[in-house]
Amino acid sequence: MNKKTLNNILIGVISTLIGVLLISIGFIAHMLIADDSSTLTQSDIDQIHQSLNKDSLNERLNDFSILGEIYDTLEEYYVEPERIDKQQLFNASVLGILRSLDDIHTNYIDPESFSMAQSDLRGTFQGIGTTISLKDDYVIIVSPFDGSPAQKAGLKNGDKIISVDGEDAKGWSTEKAALRIRGPEGTKVTLEIQSMNSDQIKTVVLIRDNIDVPSISLVNALDKSENIYDNDGNIVKDIGYIRIRSFTESTPDELKNAIEKKENNGARAFIIDVRANPGGLLEETLEIADMFLNEGIITIQVDKSKNEDITRASKGTVTDLPVVILQDEMSASGSELFAAALQGNNRAIVIGATSFGKGTVNTVKKLSNGGAMYISTARYLSPTGQVIEKLGVKPDIEANVSIDDMSNRKDTVIINAVEYLKSIL
């Protein structure tokens, strides 16, 4: 690669980053993962140049020109020149700049990964069938789907992914991990897995499958049935159990149907389980919270200028029966907004552990190369003004499932919810 080509790449990186910062000013995302079909054009870049002080812009360009010198030096002297890749340089340059913000929710997504992320929200993809998240510089398993290759292979919540097909996965983003793990139906992927509270690493070979993922389930994760139990081991028939895996386009309708089914079967209260729910679409999350509320504030969004955008509830549409929400350390983003909305309006109590603490609204800005940037454009607060980012939503009643309980398929968090609801019915 010649120096002119490299400089064009680097200037493109700079223009993209500055352009996104400019475009993000003054608006709030309408989805946690939105589809903004606009792209950066030369007109955008011209506006940026006009709006920035010329000397300041030249100073920025001079700073970034050092990257060109670094590349030229590598190209001339590095002992393994075949390892120097133009695309890798581009991606590393962008990601390095974004990581300096210390915000894991603002990221560059390459075209292939972005296409994959969009399929997630439509509810179908080919892979091993699990949601994933980040913890301590590793990608972890959050929630294997019922009947999926991941579940059949024995992968569990909290399992750490050490490598994928022999490639060290430390420091990977969830997008990169998903891109490596997914693939055509019938193909193999090999993972090295380290379970929670264990130093042992095991190798798991999985066969990818077509994964069709309803966002709502009536089956509890431990018992694998629609039955829930009280503290004496009796089946409880007048409390409806519903698990929300994520918030997708179809979730509001799925939830309405599930509640109607449970009420027709005699439910007098509901347990809504958002444990290991990583979030999803903001508008659908707000719609679902609104279903349970007749009035009050659902959430408060605060943008970079400290402007507040308050979302208020309208009359609830699904049920006025008592509700308990279950959450855990892997409940993130939209599931935290949902729990905080009902908790803050005294519509539900929350049982479980303090949630993950992902309290940002993220806009997706499509780029001209087919990739995108996920940009944190606002923080959202609870109805009472509590910060969620990094702090999470605190439960009203703390409860966790122990390892022994998991082995015995006894969900003590559900039992806590059942006993609470029995006391008020």
Short mmCIF file of C-alpha atoms in Angstrom, two decimals:
data_model
loop_
_atom_site.label_atom_id
_atom_site.label_comp_id
_atom_site.label_asym_id
_atom_site.label_seq_id
_atom_site.Cartn_x
_atom_site.Cartn_y
_atom_site.Cartn_z
CA MET A 1 0.00 0.00 0.00
CA ASN A 2 1.42 3.44 -0.87
CA LYS A 3 1.41 6.41 1.45
CA LYS A 4 -1.32 8.21 -0.52
CA THR A 5 -3.66 5.23 -0.20
CA LEU A 6 -3.00 5.00 3.52
CA ASN A 7 -3.60 8.71 4.03
CA ASN A 8 -6.94 8.38 2.23
CA ILE A 9 -7.90 5.58 4.62
CA LEU A 10 -6.89 7.58 7.68
CA ILE A 11 -8.62 10.75 6.52
CA GLY A 12 -11.72 8.64 5.93
CA VAL A 13 -11.49 7.39 9.50
CA ILE A 14 -11.12 10.94 10.83
CA SER A 15 -13.96 12.30 8.73
CA THR A 16 -16.24 9.44 9.74
CA LEU A 17 -15.56 9.93 13.44
CA ILE A 18 -15.92 13.71 13.37
CA GLY A 19 -19.03 13.40 11.20
CA VAL A 20 -20.71 11.01 13.58
CA LEU A 21 -20.01 13.31 16.52
CA LEU A 22 -21.60 16.20 14.65
CA ILE A 23 -24.61 14.25 13.45
CA SER A 24 -25.33 12.81 16.91
CA ILE A 25 -25.75 16.26 18.48
CA GLY A 26 -29.29 17.25 19.35
CA PHE A 27 -31.30 14.08 18.85
CA ILE A 28 -32.27 11.01 20.84
CA ALA A 29 -32.28 7.50 19.39
CA HIS A 30 -35.68 5.88 18.98
CA MET A 31 -34.31 2.37 19.30
CA LEU A 32 -31.58 0.77 21.33
CA ILE A 33 -30.56 -0.73 18.00
CA ALA A 34 -32.03 1.54 15.38
CA ASP A 35 -31.97 1.47 11.60
CA ASP A 36 -30.88 4.88 10.39
CA SER A 37 -30.51 4.44 6.66
CA SER A 38 -28.65 7.71 6.10
CA THR A 39 -24.92 7.67 5.32
CA LEU A 40 -22.12 10.19 5.52
CA THR A 41 -21.73 12.09 2.23
CA GLN A 42 -19.21 14.58 0.93
CA SER A 43 -21.71 17.29 1.82
CA ASP A 44 -21.62 16.11 5.45
CA ILE A 45 -17.84 16.29 5.45
CA ASP A 46 -17.87 19.76 3.84
CA GLN A 47 -20.21 20.97 6.58
CA ILE A 48 -17.85 19.57 9.18
CA HIS A 49 -14.89 21.35 7.63
CA GLN A 50 -16.79 24.64 7.57
CA SER A 51 -17.96 24.28 11.17
CA LEU A 52 -14.52 23.50 12.61
CA ASN A 53 -11.69 25.96 13.04
CA LYS A 54 -9.21 25.39 10.20
CA ASP A 55 -6.16 25.39 12.44
CA SER A 56 -7.86 22.96 14.83
CA LEU A 57 -8.71 20.61 11.95
CA ASN A 58 -5.16 20.76 10.59
CA GLU A 59 -3.85 19.96 14.06
CA ARG A 60 -6.09 16.89 14.22
CA LEU A 61 -5.00 15.74 10.76
CA ASN A 62 -1.34 16.20 11.67
CA ASP A 63 -1.86 14.09 14.80
CA PHE A 64 -3.41 11.30 12.79
CA SER A 65 -0.71 11.48 10.11
CA ILE A 66 1.57 9.76 12.63
CA LEU A 67 -0.45 6.62 11.89
CA GLY A 68 0.74 6.89 8.30
CA GLU A 69 4.33 7.06 9.44
CA ILE A 70 3.78 4.00 11.63
CA TYR A 71 2.32 2.06 8.73
CA ASP A 72 5.14 3.04 6.36
CA THR A 73 7.70 1.98 8.96
CA LEU A 74 5.97 -1.37 9.46
CA GLU A 75 5.73 -1.93 5.72
CA GLU A 76 9.43 -1.26 5.26
CA TYR A 77 10.92 -3.02 8.28
CA TYR A 78 8.47 -5.48 9.88
CA VAL A 79 9.76 -9.06 9.84
CA GLU A 80 6.41 -10.58 8.75
CA PRO A 81 5.02 -8.17 6.11
CA GLU A 82 2.25 -10.60 5.17
CA ARG A 83 0.61 -9.82 8.53
CA ILE A 84 0.14 -6.15 7.59
CA ASP A 85 -3.43 -5.85 6.34
CA LYS A 86 -5.16 -2.67 5.12
CA GLN A 87 -8.60 -3.62 6.45
CA GLN A 88 -7.23 -4.63 9.83
CA LEU A 89 -5.43 -1.30 10.04
CA PHE A 90 -8.66 0.54 9.31
CA ASN A 91 -10.67 -1.42 11.88
CA ALA A 92 -7.96 -1.17 14.54
CA SER A 93 -7.62 2.59 13.99
CA VAL A 94 -11.35 3.17 14.45
CA LEU A 95 -11.74 0.82 17.40
CA GLY A 96 -8.69 2.25 19.14
CA ILE A 97 -10.11 5.76 18.92
CA LEU A 98 -13.53 4.68 20.16
CA ARG A 99 -12.11 2.68 23.06
CA SER A 100 -10.46 5.84 24.34
CA LEU A 101 -13.99 7.01 25.24
CA ASP A 102 -14.18 4.21 27.84
CA ASP A 103 -17.70 3.43 26.62
CA ILE A 104 -18.21 -0.19 25.57
CA HIS A 105 -21.58 0.77 24.05
CA THR A 106 -20.04 3.06 21.40
CA ASN A 107 -18.48 0.92 18.70
CA TYR A 108 -17.75 0.47 15.01
CA ILE A 109 -19.44 -2.51 13.36
CA ASP A 110 -18.10 -3.86 10.08
CA PRO A 111 -20.61 -4.53 7.25
CA GLU A 112 -20.89 -8.29 7.83
CA SER A 113 -21.42 -7.91 11.57
CA PHE A 114 -23.99 -5.16 11.05
CA SER A 115 -26.03 -7.33 8.70
CA MET A 116 -25.93 -10.08 11.32
CA ALA A 117 -27.09 -7.73 14.10
CA GLN A 118 -30.13 -6.68 12.08
CA SER A 119 -31.20 -10.31 11.71
CA ASP A 120 -31.16 -10.68 15.52
CA LEU A 121 -34.03 -8.25 15.87
CA ARG A 122 -36.06 -10.08 13.23
CA GLY A 123 -35.83 -13.21 15.39
CA THR A 124 -34.01 -15.68 13.13
CA PHE A 125 -30.38 -16.58 12.37
CA GLN A 126 -28.04 -19.54 11.88
CA GLY A 127 -25.69 -20.37 14.72
CA ILE A 128 -25.56 -22.16 18.07
CA GLY A 129 -28.55 -20.43 19.71
CA THR A 130 -27.52 -18.31 22.68
CA THR A 131 -27.31 -14.69 23.71
CA ILE A 132 -23.91 -13.38 24.77
CA SER A 133 -22.49 -10.45 26.72
CA LEU A 134 -19.16 -9.03 27.96
CA LYS A 135 -17.58 -9.48 31.38
CA ASP A 136 -13.97 -8.98 32.51
CA ASP A 137 -12.60 -8.70 28.95
CA TYR A 138 -14.27 -11.94 27.82
CA VAL A 139 -17.46 -12.80 25.98
CA ILE A 140 -19.76 -14.92 28.14
CA ILE A 141 -22.78 -17.09 27.50
CA VAL A 142 -25.93 -15.41 28.82
CA SER A 143 -28.96 -17.46 27.84
CA PRO A 144 -28.92 -20.59 25.65
CA PHE A 145 -32.22 -20.99 23.81
CA ASP A 146 -34.42 -23.99 24.51
CA GLY A 147 -33.54 -26.88 22.19
CA SER A 148 -30.59 -25.04 20.64
CA PRO A 149 -27.15 -26.56 19.92
CA ALA A 150 -25.78 -24.44 22.79
CA GLN A 151 -28.26 -25.89 25.27
CA LYS A 152 -27.80 -29.45 23.99
CA ALA A 153 -24.03 -29.07 24.43
CA GLY A 154 -24.52 -28.07 28.07
CA LEU A 155 -23.49 -24.41 27.80
CA LYS A 156 -24.79 -22.39 30.75
CA ASN A 157 -25.27 -18.80 31.85
CA GLY A 158 -21.94 -17.24 32.80
CA ASP A 159 -19.74 -19.64 30.81
CA LYS A 160 -16.68 -17.76 29.51
CA ILE A 161 -15.65 -18.20 25.86
CA ILE A 162 -11.86 -18.63 25.86
CA SER A 163 -11.41 -19.34 22.14
CA VAL A 164 -13.36 -19.93 18.93
CA ASP A 165 -11.95 -22.40 16.40
CA GLY A 166 -8.56 -22.09 18.06
CA GLU A 167 -8.47 -18.27 18.02
CA ASP A 168 -7.98 -16.54 21.39
CA ALA A 169 -11.21 -14.64 22.19
CA LYS A 170 -9.87 -12.39 24.94
CA GLY A 171 -10.75 -8.76 24.25
CA TRP A 172 -13.31 -9.57 21.56
CA SER A 173 -16.48 -7.54 21.23
CA THR A 174 -19.79 -9.41 21.29
CA GLU A 175 -20.18 -8.54 17.60
CA LYS A 176 -16.86 -10.15 16.69
CA ALA A 177 -17.66 -13.23 18.78
CA ALA A 178 -21.08 -13.62 17.19
CA LEU A 179 -19.57 -13.25 13.72
CA ARG A 180 -17.04 -16.01 14.43
CA ILE A 181 -19.53 -18.35 16.11
CA ARG A 182 -22.34 -18.03 13.58
CA GLY A 183 -22.25 -19.77 10.24
CA PRO A 184 -24.23 -21.90 7.80
CA GLU A 185 -26.55 -24.57 9.16
CA GLY A 186 -24.79 -27.93 9.52
CA THR A 187 -21.26 -26.58 9.89
CA LYS A 188 -19.05 -27.04 12.97
CA VAL A 189 -17.66 -24.52 15.44
CA THR A 190 -15.28 -25.40 18.28
CA LEU A 191 -15.35 -23.40 21.51
CA GLU A 192 -13.10 -23.50 24.55
CA ILE A 193 -15.30 -22.79 27.57
CA GLN A 194 -14.54 -21.96 31.19
CA SER A 195 -17.50 -22.28 33.55
CA MET A 196 -18.15 -19.91 36.44
CA ASN A 197 -16.28 -20.75 39.65
CA SER A 198 -13.98 -23.15 37.78
CA ASP A 199 -10.40 -22.98 36.52
CA GLN A 200 -10.91 -25.89 34.14
CA ILE A 201 -11.25 -25.21 30.41
CA LYS A 202 -13.24 -27.65 28.28
CA THR A 203 -13.53 -27.99 24.51
CA VAL A 204 -17.03 -28.12 23.01
CA VAL A 205 -17.79 -28.89 19.35
CA LEU A 206 -21.19 -27.66 18.17
CA ILE A 207 -23.11 -28.11 14.91
CA ARG A 208 -24.74 -24.87 13.82
CA ASP A 209 -28.47 -24.89 13.18
CA ASN A 210 -31.20 -22.55 11.99
CA ILE A 211 -32.35 -20.66 15.09
CA ASP A 212 -35.89 -19.31 15.23
CA VAL A 213 -36.25 -17.38 18.45
CA PRO A 214 -39.62 -16.34 19.91
CA SER A 215 -38.98 -13.55 22.39
CA ILE A 216 -41.57 -14.89 24.87
CA SER A 217 -41.53 -18.26 26.61
CA LEU A 218 -43.95 -19.79 29.10
CA VAL A 219 -41.39 -22.42 30.11
CA ASN A 220 -39.12 -21.75 33.09
CA ALA A 221 -35.42 -22.29 32.46
CA LEU A 222 -34.72 -24.85 35.21
CA ASP A 223 -37.80 -27.04 35.29
CA LYS A 224 -38.30 -26.92 31.49
CA SER A 225 -42.07 -26.86 31.94
CA GLU A 226 -44.86 -24.33 32.37
CA ASN A 227 -45.26 -25.41 35.99
CA ILE A 228 -44.13 -23.21 38.87
CA TYR A 229 -44.03 -24.28 42.52
CA ASP A 230 -44.45 -22.86 46.01
CA ASN A 231 -42.05 -23.42 48.89
CA ASP A 232 -43.72 -26.74 49.76
CA GLY A 233 -43.26 -28.11 46.24
CA ASN A 234 -46.91 -27.73 45.23
CA ILE A 235 -47.78 -26.69 41.68
CA VAL A 236 -49.23 -23.17 41.62
CA LYS A 237 -51.97 -22.73 39.02
CA ASP A 238 -53.28 -19.23 39.71
CA ILE A 239 -50.02 -17.36 39.04
CA GLY A 240 -48.95 -16.96 35.43
CA TYR A 241 -45.25 -17.27 34.58
CA ILE A 242 -43.90 -15.48 31.47
CA ARG A 243 -40.26 -15.18 30.42
CA ILE A 244 -39.17 -12.34 28.11
CA ARG A 245 -35.89 -13.34 26.43
CA SER A 246 -35.38 -10.04 24.59
CA PHE A 247 -37.37 -7.11 23.24
CA THR A 248 -37.92 -7.55 19.50
CA GLU A 249 -40.46 -6.30 16.97
CA SER A 250 -42.84 -9.15 17.83
CA THR A 251 -42.57 -9.01 21.64
CA PRO A 252 -45.59 -6.75 22.35
CA ASP A 253 -47.98 -9.02 20.43
CA GLU A 254 -46.39 -12.18 21.85
CA LEU A 255 -46.76 -10.80 25.38
CA LYS A 256 -50.41 -9.83 24.88
CA ASN A 257 -51.19 -13.35 23.67
CA ALA A 258 -49.31 -14.95 26.59
CA ILE A 259 -51.13 -12.83 29.19
CA GLU A 260 -54.50 -13.54 27.60
CA LYS A 261 -53.77 -17.28 27.64
CA LYS A 262 -52.75 -17.23 31.30
CA GLU A 263 -55.76 -15.15 32.37
CA ASN A 264 -58.10 -17.51 30.51
CA ASN A 265 -56.50 -20.34 32.49
CA GLY A 266 -57.26 -18.64 35.80
CA ALA A 267 -54.17 -16.53 36.54
CA ARG A 268 -54.70 -13.98 39.34
CA ALA A 269 -51.15 -12.56 39.24
CA PHE A 270 -48.08 -12.64 37.02
CA ILE A 271 -44.38 -13.34 37.28
CA ILE A 272 -42.48 -11.64 34.44
CA ASP A 273 -38.97 -13.10 34.17
CA VAL A 274 -36.32 -10.93 32.48
CA ARG A 275 -33.30 -12.76 33.89
CA ALA A 276 -30.51 -12.96 31.29
CA ASN A 277 -32.50 -10.64 29.02
CA PRO A 278 -29.93 -8.46 27.19
CA GLY A 279 -32.43 -5.82 26.04
CA GLY A 280 -33.41 -5.01 22.47
CA LEU A 281 -35.56 -2.41 20.77
CA LEU A 282 -36.34 0.71 22.78
CA GLU A 283 -39.75 1.51 21.28
CA GLU A 284 -41.00 -2.02 21.95
CA THR A 285 -39.60 -1.90 25.49
CA LEU A 286 -41.45 1.35 26.17
CA GLU A 287 -44.64 -0.08 24.66
CA ILE A 288 -44.48 -3.13 26.92
CA ALA A 289 -43.85 -1.05 30.04
CA ASP A 290 -46.79 1.15 29.04
CA MET A 291 -49.03 -1.93 28.83
CA PHE A 292 -48.82 -2.33 32.61
CA LEU A 293 -49.11 1.34 33.60
CA ASN A 294 -52.10 3.68 33.69
CA GLU A 295 -50.09 6.80 34.49
CA GLY A 296 -46.69 8.05 35.60
CA ILE A 297 -43.23 8.34 34.07
CA ILE A 298 -41.83 5.34 32.19
CA THR A 299 -38.31 6.69 31.75
CA ILE A 300 -36.26 9.87 31.53
CA GLN A 301 -33.71 10.21 28.72
CA VAL A 302 -30.90 12.74 29.19
CA ASP A 303 -28.85 13.81 26.16
CA LYS A 304 -25.34 15.29 25.95
CA SER A 305 -26.70 18.81 26.56
CA LYS A 306 -28.47 17.58 29.72
CA ASN A 307 -31.87 18.02 28.07
CA GLU A 308 -34.51 15.67 29.50
CA ASP A 309 -36.99 13.77 27.35
CA ILE A 310 -39.66 12.29 29.63
CA THR A 311 -41.75 9.35 28.40
CA ARG A 312 -45.09 9.15 30.21
CA ALA A 313 -47.49 6.25 30.44
CA SER A 314 -50.94 6.10 28.94
CA LYS A 315 -53.71 3.82 30.18
CA GLY A 316 -52.53 0.22 30.52
CA THR A 317 -53.83 -2.27 27.98
CA VAL A 318 -53.01 -5.81 29.09
CA THR A 319 -53.73 -6.46 32.76
CA ASP A 320 -54.21 -4.81 36.14
CA LEU A 321 -53.33 -7.97 38.09
CA PRO A 322 -50.37 -7.96 40.54
CA VAL A 323 -46.93 -8.35 38.94
CA VAL A 324 -43.51 -9.48 40.14
CA ILE A 325 -40.46 -8.98 37.91
CA LEU A 326 -37.49 -11.35 38.18
CA GLN A 327 -34.03 -10.07 37.21
CA ASP A 328 -30.37 -11.02 37.66
CA GLU A 329 -26.88 -9.69 36.96
CA MET A 330 -27.33 -10.41 33.23
CA SER A 331 -30.56 -8.41 32.90
CA ALA A 332 -29.42 -5.44 30.83
CA SER A 333 -30.55 -2.40 28.90
CA GLY A 334 -34.23 -2.74 27.91
CA SER A 335 -34.95 -5.27 30.66
CA GLU A 336 -33.58 -2.78 33.20
CA LEU A 337 -35.71 0.02 31.76
CA PHE A 338 -38.79 -2.23 31.99
CA ALA A 339 -38.07 -3.27 35.59
CA ALA A 340 -37.29 0.29 36.69
CA ALA A 341 -40.46 1.63 35.05
CA LEU A 342 -42.79 -0.76 36.89
CA GLN A 343 -40.83 -0.62 40.14
CA GLY A 344 -40.66 3.19 40.12
CA ASN A 345 -44.42 3.47 39.66
CA ASN A 346 -45.20 0.89 42.39
CA ARG A 347 -46.75 -1.33 39.73
CA ALA A 348 -44.49 -4.30 40.43
CA ILE A 349 -41.87 -5.43 42.89
CA VAL A 350 -38.52 -6.68 41.62
CA ILE A 351 -36.98 -9.90 42.97
CA GLY A 352 -33.49 -11.21 42.24
CA ALA A 353 -30.08 -9.53 42.02
CA THR A 354 -28.95 -6.05 41.02
CA SER A 355 -29.09 -5.84 37.24
CA PHE A 356 -26.21 -5.35 34.78
CA GLY A 357 -26.14 -1.55 34.60
CA LYS A 358 -26.47 -0.73 30.90
CA GLY A 359 -28.31 2.59 30.93
CA THR A 360 -27.52 4.08 27.53
CA VAL A 361 -29.67 4.74 24.49
CA ASN A 362 -27.72 3.81 21.38
CA THR A 363 -28.29 5.06 17.87
CA VAL A 364 -27.02 3.14 14.88
CA LYS A 365 -25.52 5.34 12.19
CA LYS A 366 -25.08 3.52 8.89
CA LEU A 367 -21.82 4.25 7.09
CA SER A 368 -21.15 4.34 3.37
CA ASN A 369 -19.16 1.07 3.45
CA GLY A 370 -22.23 -0.87 4.69
CA GLY A 371 -20.98 -0.93 8.25
CA ALA A 372 -22.29 1.16 11.11
CA MET A 373 -21.48 2.91 14.34
CA TYR A 374 -23.32 2.25 17.56
CA ILE A 375 -23.26 5.58 19.37
CA SER A 376 -24.36 6.31 22.93
CA THR A 377 -26.60 9.33 22.40
CA ALA A 378 -28.38 9.49 25.76
CA ARG A 379 -28.54 8.04 29.26
CA TYR A 380 -31.84 6.84 30.57
CA LEU A 381 -32.92 7.17 34.18
CA SER A 382 -35.59 5.46 36.26
CA PRO A 383 -38.94 7.23 36.82
CA THR A 384 -37.54 8.51 40.12
CA GLY A 385 -34.40 9.89 38.45
CA GLN A 386 -32.03 7.09 39.48
CA VAL A 387 -29.01 6.46 37.26
CA ILE A 388 -28.96 2.95 35.74
CA GLU A 389 -25.63 3.06 33.85
CA LYS A 390 -23.00 1.02 35.78
CA LEU A 391 -25.27 0.94 38.88
CA GLY A 392 -28.13 -1.24 37.68
CA VAL A 393 -31.62 -1.62 39.12
CA LYS A 394 -31.68 -2.80 42.73
CA PRO A 395 -34.27 -5.47 43.60
CA ASP A 396 -36.89 -5.02 46.32
CA ILE A 397 -36.18 -8.57 47.49
CA GLU A 398 -32.75 -10.13 46.93
CA ALA A 399 -32.72 -13.75 45.81
CA ASN A 400 -30.37 -16.00 43.85
CA VAL A 401 -30.39 -19.56 42.61
CA SER A 402 -27.55 -21.49 44.23
CA ILE A 403 -25.50 -24.15 42.45
CA ASP A 404 -27.22 -26.83 44.56
CA ASP A 405 -30.63 -25.46 43.62
CA MET A 406 -29.68 -25.52 39.93
CA SER A 407 -28.57 -29.14 40.25
CA ASN A 408 -31.94 -29.99 41.81
CA ARG A 409 -33.84 -27.90 39.23
CA LYS A 410 -35.21 -25.77 42.06
CA ASP A 411 -35.65 -22.10 41.12
CA THR A 412 -35.66 -20.32 44.47
CA VAL A 413 -36.14 -16.94 42.80
CA ILE A 414 -39.46 -18.07 41.31
CA ILE A 415 -40.40 -19.59 44.68
CA ASN A 416 -39.73 -16.23 46.36
CA ALA A 417 -42.02 -14.55 43.83
CA VAL A 418 -44.75 -17.16 44.34
CA GLU A 419 -44.65 -16.80 48.12
CA TYR A 420 -44.83 -13.01 47.89
CA LEU A 421 -47.80 -13.09 45.51
CA LYS A 422 -49.61 -15.68 47.63
CA SER A 423 -49.28 -13.32 50.59
CA ILE A 424 -51.12 -10.50 48.80
CA LEU A 425 -53.78 -12.43 46.86
#
